[in-house]
Amino acid sequence: MTTAALFTGDRVIIAGVTKRPELNGVAVIVTGEAASAGRFNVQCADGRVFSLKLQNLRHEPPQPPQSQPSQPQPPQPPQPQLPPSKQPSQPPPSKQPPPPHASVELPSSLRDAPILWSLAFVWPKGCGFVESFSGKSGRHGPAWYARCVADLVQTRSRARAADCFLVHTHGSICESHRAALERYWRAALRGHGSLFVEACDAGASPF
């Protein structure tokens, strides 16, 4: 502790008082200079006021900063143990009937020669673009036959890039449907071979 110039509001410690030694060590606040030279008025925490000499007042030593006590963290609730998820069993894939060209075998003498494939596609009038006819076992619909044509075009054009495919469609098929089918079959070529779609006479028997 040091004794130095005091200012109003300074917090000091009383020390070296002989007449009232019980005041020594008491912390007080300087409220101003006393009327007597060399004395200062000080006030205790309990409100008492004293007039003390400068040598009996010592500055408090600086206190180290008080570390804030760490707040206890609330306990974390236990995480629920979930049972391992069970994947729903997937139904076996439905078996599609094999396309009619699956067993096509070419004679060895024709395996390297370009082939013109002549295919017929019928879409009965008034029938929707369906895979099979309702209530008629074994009767496949236009959608199934259109897919068969696409499968054959894709398979054979990859194996024989020089082959050409000519698809005959019945004249009862409207032009917009025929154009859509032609785009579908041409996409199956994937850059190999060539394909043409021809409309037959609308009055002719559907093959």
Short mmCIF file of C-alpha atoms in Angstrom, two decimals:
data_model
loop_
_atom_site.label_atom_id
_atom_site.label_comp_id
_atom_site.label_asym_id
_atom_site.label_seq_id
_atom_site.Cartn_x
_atom_site.Cartn_y
_atom_site.Cartn_z
CA MET A 1 0.00 0.00 0.00
CA THR A 2 1.15 3.51 -0.74
CA THR A 3 0.31 6.97 0.58
CA ALA A 4 -0.06 9.52 -2.23
CA ALA A 5 -2.26 12.40 -3.26
CA LEU A 6 -5.89 11.66 -2.53
CA PHE A 7 -8.94 12.63 -4.51
CA THR A 8 -12.59 12.67 -3.68
CA GLY A 9 -14.00 9.24 -4.32
CA ASP A 10 -10.75 7.35 -3.72
CA ARG A 11 -11.11 4.13 -1.77
CA VAL A 12 -8.41 3.89 0.91
CA ILE A 13 -7.49 1.88 4.03
CA ILE A 14 -7.07 3.41 7.48
CA ALA A 15 -3.67 2.56 8.95
CA GLY A 16 -1.35 3.73 11.78
CA VAL A 17 -4.06 5.31 13.97
CA THR A 18 -2.94 5.06 17.62
CA LYS A 19 -5.84 6.72 19.43
CA ARG A 20 -8.45 4.46 17.82
CA PRO A 21 -6.57 1.39 16.66
CA GLU A 22 -9.85 -0.41 15.95
CA LEU A 23 -10.14 1.72 12.81
CA ASN A 24 -6.90 0.38 11.35
CA GLY A 25 -7.62 -1.84 8.33
CA VAL A 26 -11.10 -0.39 7.71
CA ALA A 27 -11.83 0.52 4.11
CA VAL A 28 -13.23 4.02 3.63
CA ILE A 29 -14.01 6.45 0.83
CA VAL A 30 -12.49 9.95 0.65
CA THR A 31 -15.28 12.55 0.66
CA GLY A 32 -13.04 15.66 0.51
CA GLU A 33 -10.39 17.71 2.33
CA ALA A 34 -11.02 18.56 5.97
CA ALA A 35 -10.89 22.07 7.39
CA SER A 36 -7.63 21.21 9.16
CA ALA A 37 -4.61 21.24 6.90
CA GLY A 38 -3.29 17.81 5.92
CA ARG A 39 -6.47 16.01 6.85
CA PHE A 40 -9.17 14.34 4.75
CA ASN A 41 -12.74 13.49 5.50
CA VAL A 42 -13.51 9.81 4.97
CA GLN A 43 -16.67 7.77 5.29
CA CYS A 44 -17.02 4.17 6.37
CA ALA A 45 -19.43 1.71 4.83
CA ASP A 46 -21.67 2.03 7.90
CA GLY A 47 -21.96 5.82 7.40
CA ARG A 48 -19.50 6.98 10.06
CA VAL A 49 -17.33 9.95 9.08
CA PHE A 50 -13.79 10.66 10.29
CA SER A 51 -11.18 13.36 9.68
CA LEU A 52 -7.80 11.66 9.33
CA LYS A 53 -4.30 12.67 8.42
CA LEU A 54 -2.88 11.85 5.03
CA GLN A 55 -0.29 9.48 6.51
CA ASN A 56 -3.09 7.42 8.08
CA LEU A 57 -4.74 6.75 4.73
CA ARG A 58 -3.30 4.19 2.35
CA HIS A 59 -4.45 3.35 -1.15
CA GLU A 60 -5.83 -0.14 -1.50
CA PRO A 61 -3.58 -2.47 -3.50
CA PRO A 62 -5.09 -3.40 -6.88
CA GLN A 63 -7.16 -6.53 -6.67
CA PRO A 64 -6.68 -9.24 -9.26
CA PRO A 65 -9.71 -9.70 -11.44
CA GLN A 66 -12.11 -12.25 -10.11
CA SER A 67 -12.64 -15.11 -12.46
CA GLN A 68 -16.26 -15.86 -13.06
CA PRO A 69 -17.19 -19.30 -11.77
CA SER A 70 -18.02 -21.58 -14.59
CA GLN A 71 -21.69 -22.26 -14.86
CA PRO A 72 -22.46 -25.94 -14.50
CA GLN A 73 -23.80 -27.36 -17.70
CA PRO A 74 -27.15 -29.08 -17.42
CA PRO A 75 -26.88 -32.80 -17.93
CA GLN A 76 -27.66 -33.89 -21.44
CA PRO A 77 -30.55 -36.32 -21.72
CA PRO A 78 -29.47 -39.71 -22.99
CA GLN A 79 -30.01 -40.24 -26.67
CA PRO A 80 -32.64 -42.86 -27.37
CA GLN A 81 -31.30 -45.99 -28.91
CA LEU A 82 -33.29 -46.57 -32.04
CA PRO A 83 -33.67 -50.09 -33.37
CA PRO A 84 -31.99 -50.66 -36.71
CA SER A 85 -34.30 -49.66 -39.49
CA LYS A 86 -35.71 -52.48 -41.51
CA GLN A 87 -35.86 -51.94 -45.18
CA PRO A 88 -39.17 -53.04 -46.63
CA SER A 89 -38.76 -56.10 -48.69
CA GLN A 90 -38.85 -55.25 -52.36
CA PRO A 91 -41.22 -57.28 -54.46
CA PRO A 92 -39.50 -59.32 -57.14
CA PRO A 93 -39.40 -57.52 -60.47
CA SER A 94 -42.24 -58.47 -62.72
CA LYS A 95 -41.17 -60.61 -65.61
CA GLN A 96 -41.82 -59.08 -68.98
CA PRO A 97 -42.53 -61.49 -71.81
CA PRO A 98 -39.48 -61.83 -74.02
CA PRO A 99 -39.66 -59.89 -77.29
CA PRO A 100 -40.36 -62.02 -80.34
CA HIS A 101 -36.93 -61.35 -81.86
CA ALA A 102 -35.01 -62.75 -78.85
CA SER A 103 -34.33 -66.06 -80.58
CA VAL A 104 -33.61 -64.68 -84.07
CA GLU A 105 -30.54 -66.37 -85.54
CA LEU A 106 -29.14 -65.31 -88.91
CA PRO A 107 -27.53 -67.75 -91.33
CA SER A 108 -23.76 -67.50 -91.29
CA SER A 109 -23.71 -66.35 -94.93
CA LEU A 110 -25.76 -63.25 -94.02
CA ARG A 111 -24.08 -62.24 -90.80
CA ASP A 112 -21.82 -59.69 -92.48
CA ALA A 113 -24.21 -58.48 -95.20
CA PRO A 114 -26.44 -55.40 -94.70
CA ILE A 115 -30.01 -56.45 -94.00
CA LEU A 116 -33.27 -54.61 -94.64
CA TRP A 117 -35.60 -55.40 -91.77
CA SER A 118 -39.26 -55.14 -92.81
CA LEU A 119 -41.47 -54.82 -89.72
CA ALA A 120 -45.24 -54.47 -89.35
CA PHE A 121 -46.93 -52.50 -86.58
CA VAL A 122 -50.72 -52.61 -86.04
CA TRP A 123 -52.68 -50.31 -83.75
CA PRO A 124 -56.32 -51.42 -83.86
CA LYS A 125 -58.76 -48.60 -84.36
CA GLY A 126 -60.38 -47.38 -81.16
CA CYS A 127 -57.80 -49.10 -78.97
CA GLY A 128 -55.74 -47.16 -76.40
CA PHE A 129 -51.96 -47.28 -76.25
CA VAL A 130 -51.89 -50.14 -73.71
CA GLU A 131 -49.60 -53.05 -72.86
CA SER A 132 -52.36 -55.66 -73.04
CA PHE A 133 -56.07 -55.91 -73.78
CA SER A 134 -58.25 -56.10 -70.70
CA GLY A 135 -59.94 -59.46 -70.28
CA LYS A 136 -58.10 -61.08 -73.20
CA SER A 137 -55.38 -63.40 -71.98
CA GLY A 138 -52.26 -63.44 -74.12
CA ARG A 139 -53.36 -60.48 -76.25
CA HIS A 140 -50.67 -57.80 -76.15
CA GLY A 141 -51.51 -54.19 -76.85
CA PRO A 142 -49.90 -51.59 -79.14
CA ALA A 143 -47.56 -50.32 -76.40
CA TRP A 144 -46.02 -53.78 -76.03
CA TYR A 145 -45.49 -54.19 -79.79
CA ALA A 146 -44.05 -50.66 -80.10
CA ARG A 147 -41.52 -51.57 -77.42
CA CYS A 148 -40.70 -54.81 -79.22
CA VAL A 149 -39.91 -52.86 -82.40
CA ALA A 150 -37.69 -50.46 -80.41
CA ASP A 151 -35.88 -53.36 -78.72
CA LEU A 152 -35.22 -55.09 -82.04
CA VAL A 153 -33.98 -51.86 -83.65
CA GLN A 154 -31.67 -51.10 -80.74
CA THR A 155 -30.26 -54.65 -80.48
CA ARG A 156 -29.71 -55.30 -84.19
CA SER A 157 -28.40 -51.80 -85.02
CA ARG A 158 -25.72 -52.12 -82.37
CA ALA A 159 -24.67 -55.51 -83.68
CA ARG A 160 -24.97 -54.53 -87.36
CA ALA A 161 -24.48 -50.81 -87.93
CA ALA A 162 -25.22 -51.05 -91.69
CA ASP A 163 -28.70 -52.56 -91.32
CA CYS A 164 -31.81 -50.65 -92.34
CA PHE A 165 -35.27 -50.89 -90.74
CA LEU A 166 -38.57 -50.28 -92.55
CA VAL A 167 -41.63 -50.22 -90.28
CA HIS A 168 -45.05 -50.57 -91.96
CA THR A 169 -47.85 -48.99 -89.97
CA HIS A 170 -51.55 -49.40 -90.67
CA GLY A 171 -53.22 -46.41 -92.24
CA SER A 172 -55.79 -46.02 -89.44
CA ILE A 173 -53.03 -44.64 -87.19
CA CYS A 174 -53.24 -40.84 -87.18
CA GLU A 175 -50.29 -38.81 -88.42
CA SER A 176 -49.37 -37.36 -84.98
CA HIS A 177 -49.21 -40.84 -83.44
CA ARG A 178 -47.18 -42.16 -86.36
CA ALA A 179 -44.71 -39.27 -86.02
CA ALA A 180 -44.36 -39.93 -82.28
CA LEU A 181 -43.70 -43.63 -82.90
CA GLU A 182 -41.10 -42.81 -85.55
CA ARG A 183 -39.23 -40.52 -83.09
CA TYR A 184 -39.37 -43.27 -80.46
CA TRP A 185 -37.96 -45.92 -82.81
CA ARG A 186 -35.31 -43.59 -84.27
CA ALA A 187 -34.07 -42.88 -80.75
CA ALA A 188 -33.42 -46.62 -80.37
CA LEU A 189 -30.88 -46.47 -83.23
CA ARG A 190 -28.45 -44.42 -81.11
CA GLY A 191 -26.52 -43.34 -84.19
CA HIS A 192 -26.39 -46.77 -85.85
CA GLY A 193 -28.18 -47.89 -89.00
CA SER A 194 -31.22 -46.17 -90.51
CA LEU A 195 -34.98 -46.40 -90.05
CA PHE A 196 -38.03 -45.45 -92.11
CA VAL A 197 -41.74 -45.57 -91.29
CA GLU A 198 -44.27 -46.19 -94.05
CA ALA A 199 -48.05 -45.80 -93.79
CA CYS A 200 -50.10 -48.50 -95.48
CA ASP A 201 -53.46 -47.98 -97.18
CA ALA A 202 -56.08 -47.09 -94.57
CA GLY A 203 -58.64 -49.32 -96.31
CA ALA A 204 -56.38 -52.33 -96.41
CA SER A 205 -56.77 -55.23 -94.04
CA PRO A 206 -54.53 -54.74 -90.97
CA PHE A 207 -52.00 -57.32 -92.00
#
